Amino acid sequence: MKYYVGIDLGGTNIVAGVVDEEYNIIAKASTKTNCPRPEKEIADDMAKMAVEAVRNAKLTMNDIQWIGVGTPGIANSEKGIIEYSNNLGFNNTPMVKYIQETIDKPVFIENDANAAAYGEFVAGAAKGARNAVCITLGTGVGGGIIIDGKIYSGSNFAGAEIGHTVIEVDGAQCSCGRKGCFEAYSSATGLIRMTKEAIAEHPDCIMAKSEKERGKVTARTSFDCMRAGDKYAKAVVDKYIKYLAAGITNTINIFQPDVLCIGGGVCNEGDPLLLPMKELVAKEVYTRNSPKNTEIVIAKLGNDAGIIGAAFLGKAK
Ligand code: BMX
Ligand code: ZN
């Protein structure tokens, strides 16, 4: 049996997993990212987690083929440099070199959403597809594109940033500097913003009460309060779904993948999110009258997608 290590570097957690050649995660190790802090410290912790995960798997580094890393931002996979990652505070960080100072193995890096898409492609909801696009609805909206079984990251390692395509000109401010990005509406962060806006407009609604009781607004507030009968919450959910459907329809119109996979916590809402979204997409997509169309599915692997995809980066390009 061959083994690989995949590391998912996130704004909150660093998770390393040992993955066998049948795509099973056999052991993990994790720690807090604790950013902002010096990039070398983060890299050292990543190497530490890799070593710990291997130990937890009762293996040694000799059993490991290579290490793969998924990171938010722009990952130059040829030079092994994370060129830019705003939430981690990275600028031209030589991640591969740093990790190899501790571990003498080949190290591959890739954007986190690309790695997660690859994970879903090799072992999850996009398994068996030739062309697949995965969209993650999390803190941001991540995009990963698989064409003919390989990760497509474009030139300059900066492609597949589906989250930063504008769906509302002059719309809500995005963290990338543009206004009206898909990410500004369809991320969990975007949903929370729209929920807060509605609460400010309707201070007596059920969402406002929920905020007072819990002391916070989350990505679930609007869905929960809609179920409790709040018409303003339903309006937020409807708006969220409308934007999500627009972003997904755009993506299908560009790529016409066999499978479009969506992941991230918001997908746990299930049918109340998915059914109306799929209905809107079906009405609008360019191929609406074609006998064959892109299948929209929910990601299967959750947070493990990023680890499994990272672990197989040695085969991804
Ligand atoms: C942002 C962007 C993408 C990333 C996506 C998902 C940065 C630092 N991140 O659009 O590269 O894939 O977020 O990130 O520029 P997540 O934090 O939601 O997983
Ligand atoms: Zn943007």
Short mmCIF file of C-alpha atoms and ligand atoms in Angstrom, two decimals, residues 163-166 173-184, ligand 2:
data_model
loop_
_atom_site.label_atom_id
_atom_site.label_comp_id
_atom_site.label_asym_id
_atom_site.label_seq_id
_atom_site.Cartn_x
_atom_site.Cartn_y
_atom_site.Cartn_z
CA GLY A 163 -15.77 33.55 -6.42
CA HIS A 164 -14.37 36.75 -7.87
CA THR A 165 -16.60 37.04 -10.90
CA VAL A 166 -19.09 39.88 -10.62
CA GLN A 173 -17.87 45.17 -1.49
CA CYS A 174 -15.74 42.03 -1.88
CA SER A 175 -12.56 41.32 0.07
CA CYS A 176 -10.66 41.20 -3.25
CA GLY A 177 -11.29 44.89 -3.88
CA ARG A 178 -14.04 44.50 -6.49
CA LYS A 179 -17.70 45.14 -5.92
CA GLY A 180 -20.49 42.64 -6.51
CA CYS A 181 -18.44 39.43 -6.64
CA PHE A 182 -20.16 36.02 -6.45
CA GLU A 183 -18.24 35.58 -3.18
CA ALA A 184 -19.73 38.75 -1.69
ZN ZN B 2 -14.00 39.38 -5.16
#
